[in-house]
């Protein structure tokens, strides 16, 4: 079974600074997708960024970028120019292949605090 | 377009009671899933469906039943509630063609006394 590990239960960052959240995963598959979700206090799960395993280029979405190291099975999220609204729980998620759109494995999350 | 809706938002049950959590989506998504989120943990898959009439178990299926009679609806039934089922429940839907992105509902907070 696939596992996703987020080794940082809590992180904090100063407003406008950069922070990196770590995620490692275990899989024997070659075709898979990785995601970072944000969960603010409202509980709503919001997709932040996604990465297809077959793509070597790291995904970027505005202030959010990933460092995808396939051989090391590492998928970290970098948040640049942190804003107060970035404070939330962040979950790393793995999904195997094209035909498993309904099945994701999540890490236990990292709570990010943004200090003004 | 309401996206993924869940009812109720909050529910308190007594041990042994049964209930159904409702989930509906209006995006014509093939895939629908139920997850539970316990305090301090990530989401764990309970059941999922790849289309009307097709369901399968996830990581933590015991104590729950599902059915998918229509593309839009995917109810989750608790047969005999136990305190261990106290959790926040999320329904999600998605299309295989859309990079496997899942869209989540707002969640149902369930407390079993």
Coordinates of C-alpha atoms in Angstrom, one line a residue:
Chain A
X1 CA 0.0 0.0 0.0
X2 CA 1.1 3.5 -0.7
X3 CA 2.1 5.7 2.2
X4 CA 2.5 9.5 2.4
X5 CA 4.6 11.0 5.2
X6 CA 4.6 14.6 6.3
X7 CA 7.4 14.9 8.9
X8 CA 6.6 18.4 10.0
X9 CA 3.4 18.6 12.1
X10 CA 3.8 22.3 12.5
X11 CA 5.6 25.1 10.7
X12 CA 5.7 28.8 11.1
X13 CA 6.8 31.6 8.8
X14 CA 7.0 35.3 8.9
X15 CA 4.8 37.2 6.6
X16 CA 6.5 37.9 3.2
X17 CA 9.1 35.2 3.9
X18 CA 9.4 31.8 2.2
X19 CA 8.6 28.4 3.7
X20 CA 9.0 24.8 2.5
X21 CA 6.7 22.0 3.6
X22 CA 8.1 18.5 3.2
X23 CA 6.4 15.3 1.9
X24 CA 7.7 11.9 1.1
X25 CA 5.8 9.0 -0.3
X26 CA 6.3 5.3 -0.9
X27 CA 5.2 3.6 -4.1
X28 CA 6.4 1.0 -6.6
X29 CA 4.3 2.6 -9.4
X30 CA 5.7 4.7 -12.2
X31 CA 2.4 6.4 -13.2
X32 CA 1.0 8.5 -10.4
X33 CA -0.1 12.0 -9.4
X34 CA 0.9 14.1 -6.4
X35 CA -1.1 17.0 -4.9
X36 CA -0.9 19.6 -2.2
X37 CA -4.2 20.6 -0.6
X38 CA -4.9 23.5 1.7
X39 CA -7.4 23.2 4.5
X40 CA -8.2 26.5 6.3
X41 CA -10.3 26.6 9.5
X42 CA -13.5 26.5 7.4
X43 CA -12.5 22.8 6.7
X44 CA -12.9 23.2 2.9
X45 CA -10.2 21.2 1.0
X46 CA -8.7 23.4 -1.6
X47 CA -6.3 22.2 -4.3
X48 CA -3.1 24.2 -4.3
X49 CA -0.9 22.5 -6.9
X50 CA -0.5 19.1 -8.6
X51 CA 2.3 17.2 -10.3
X52 CA 2.2 14.4 -12.8
X53 CA 5.0 11.9 -12.1
X54 CA 5.9 11.6 -15.8
X55 CA 6.7 15.3 -16.0
X56 CA 10.2 16.3 -15.0
X57 CA 9.4 20.0 -14.8
X58 CA 8.3 21.1 -11.3
X59 CA 4.8 22.6 -11.1
X60 CA 4.3 26.2 -10.3
X61 CA 1.1 28.2 -9.4
X62 CA 1.8 31.8 -8.6
X63 CA 3.5 31.9 -5.2
X64 CA 3.4 28.1 -4.8
X65 CA 5.9 25.7 -6.3
X66 CA 7.0 22.2 -5.8
X67 CA 10.4 20.4 -5.7
X68 CA 9.6 17.0 -7.1
X69 CA 12.4 14.5 -6.7
X70 CA 11.1 11.3 -8.2
X71 CA 14.0 9.0 -7.4
X72 CA 14.0 10.2 -3.8
X73 CA 10.2 10.0 -3.7
X74 CA 10.1 13.5 -2.3
X75 CA 7.5 16.2 -3.1
X76 CA 8.0 19.5 -1.1
X77 CA 5.9 22.6 -1.4
X78 CA 7.5 26.0 -1.4
X79 CA 5.4 29.1 -0.5
X80 CA 7.0 32.4 -1.5
X81 CA 6.0 35.8 -0.1
X82 CA 3.9 34.2 2.6
X83 CA 0.6 35.9 3.3
X84 CA -1.7 35.8 6.4
X85 CA -4.2 34.0 4.3
X86 CA -1.8 31.1 3.7
X87 CA -2.3 30.0 7.3
X88 CA -3.9 26.6 7.2
X89 CA -3.3 22.9 7.4
X90 CA -1.6 21.6 4.3
X91 CA -1.9 18.0 3.1
X92 CA 0.2 16.1 0.6
X93 CA -1.7 13.5 -1.4
X94 CA -0.8 10.7 -3.8
X95 CA -3.0 9.0 -6.4
X96 CA -2.0 6.1 -8.5
X97 CA -2.5 6.2 -12.2
X98 CA -5.2 7.4 -14.5
X99 CA -7.9 5.0 -13.4
X100 CA -7.8 5.8 -9.7
X101 CA -9.4 9.2 -9.7
X102 CA -11.5 8.4 -6.7
X103 CA -8.7 7.0 -4.5
X104 CA -6.2 9.2 -2.8
X105 CA -3.8 8.6 0.0
X106 CA -3.2 11.6 2.3
X107 CA -0.4 12.5 4.7
X108 CA -1.3 13.6 8.2
X109 CA -0.8 17.3 7.4
X110 CA 1.3 20.2 8.4
X111 CA -0.2 23.2 10.2
X112 CA 1.3 26.4 8.9
X113 CA 1.2 29.5 11.0
X114 CA 2.0 32.9 9.4
X115 CA 3.2 35.6 11.7
X116 CA 2.6 39.2 10.9
Chain B
X1 CA -23.3 25.0 -10.5
X2 CA -23.3 24.1 -6.8
X3 CA -20.3 21.7 -7.0
X4 CA -20.2 19.0 -4.3
X5 CA -22.9 19.4 -1.5
X6 CA -23.1 17.5 1.7
X7 CA -25.9 17.3 4.3
X8 CA -26.1 17.7 7.2
X9 CA -23.2 19.9 8.2
X10 CA -23.3 18.7 11.8
X11 CA -24.9 15.6 13.4
X12 CA -24.9 14.1 16.9
X13 CA -25.9 10.4 17.2
X14 CA -26.2 8.0 20.1
X15 CA -24.3 4.7 20.0
X16 CA -26.3 2.2 17.9
X17 CA -28.2 4.7 15.9
X18 CA -28.1 4.6 12.1
X19 CA -28.1 7.5 9.7
X20 CA -27.2 8.5 6.1
X21 CA -24.9 11.2 5.1
X22 CA -25.9 12.7 1.8
X23 CA -23.6 13.8 -1.0
X24 CA -24.5 15.2 -4.3
X25 CA -22.6 16.7 -7.2
X26 CA -23.9 18.5 -10.3
X27 CA -20.7 18.4 -12.4
X28 CA -21.4 15.0 -14.1
X29 CA -18.3 13.5 -12.5
X30 CA -17.7 9.8 -12.9
X31 CA -15.8 9.3 -9.6
X32 CA -17.2 9.9 -6.1
X33 CA -15.5 9.1 -2.8
X34 CA -16.0 9.3 0.9
X35 CA -13.2 10.1 3.3
X36 CA -13.0 10.6 7.0
X37 CA -10.7 12.9 8.8
X38 CA -9.9 12.3 12.5
X39 CA -8.3 15.0 14.7
X40 CA -4.7 15.6 13.7
X41 CA -4.8 13.2 10.8
X42 CA -5.2 13.2 7.1
X43 CA -8.1 12.0 5.1
X44 CA -8.7 8.2 4.9
X45 CA -10.7 6.6 2.1
X46 CA -13.9 4.8 3.2
X47 CA -15.6 3.9 -0.1
X48 CA -15.5 5.1 -3.6
X49 CA -17.4 4.7 -6.9
X50 CA -16.3 4.9 -10.5
X51 CA -19.8 5.3 -11.8
X52 CA -23.4 4.6 -11.2
X53 CA -23.9 1.0 -9.9
X54 CA -20.2 0.5 -9.2
X55 CA -18.7 0.9 -5.7
X56 CA -15.7 -0.5 -3.9
X57 CA -14.1 -0.4 -0.5
X58 CA -11.3 2.0 0.5
X59 CA -8.9 1.8 3.5
X60 CA -11.5 2.0 6.3
X61 CA -14.8 0.6 5.1
X62 CA -16.0 -1.3 8.2
X63 CA -19.3 0.0 9.6
X64 CA -20.2 1.9 6.5
X65 CA -22.3 1.1 3.4
X66 CA -22.6 3.0 0.1
X67 CA -24.6 2.8 -3.1
X68 CA -24.6 4.8 -6.3
X69 CA -27.9 4.6 -8.1
X70 CA -27.3 7.8 -10.0
X71 CA -24.3 9.7 -11.2
X72 CA -25.2 12.7 -9.0
X73 CA -25.7 11.0 -5.6
X74 CA -23.5 9.0 -3.3
X75 CA -24.9 8.5 0.2
X76 CA -22.9 7.0 3.0
X77 CA -24.8 4.9 5.6
X78 CA -23.7 4.3 9.1
X79 CA -25.4 1.0 10.1
X80 CA -24.9 1.1 13.9
X81 CA -23.0 4.2 15.0
X82 CA -20.0 3.8 17.4
X83 CA -17.9 6.4 19.2
X84 CA -15.0 5.4 17.0
X85 CA -16.9 6.9 14.0
X86 CA -16.8 10.4 15.5
X87 CA -15.0 12.3 12.7
X88 CA -15.4 14.8 9.9
X89 CA -16.6 13.2 6.7
X90 CA -15.8 14.5 3.3
X91 CA -17.3 13.6 0.0
X92 CA -15.4 14.2 -3.2
X93 CA -16.0 13.9 -6.9
X94 CA -13.8 14.0 -10.0
X95 CA -13.2 13.2 -13.6
X96 CA -10.5 10.9 -14.9
X97 CA -9.9 13.3 -17.7
X98 CA -9.1 16.3 -15.5
X99 CA -5.7 15.2 -14.2
X100 CA -7.5 13.2 -11.5
X101 CA -8.4 16.4 -9.6
X102 CA -10.9 15.8 -6.8
X103 CA -13.4 18.4 -5.8
X104 CA -14.4 18.2 -2.1
X105 CA -17.6 19.0 -0.3
X106 CA -17.7 21.2 2.9
X107 CA -17.7 18.2 5.2
X108 CA -20.0 16.8 7.9
X109 CA -18.9 16.8 11.5
X110 CA -20.4 13.7 13.2
X111 CA -20.3 13.1 16.9
X112 CA -21.3 9.7 18.3
X113 CA -22.0 9.6 22.0

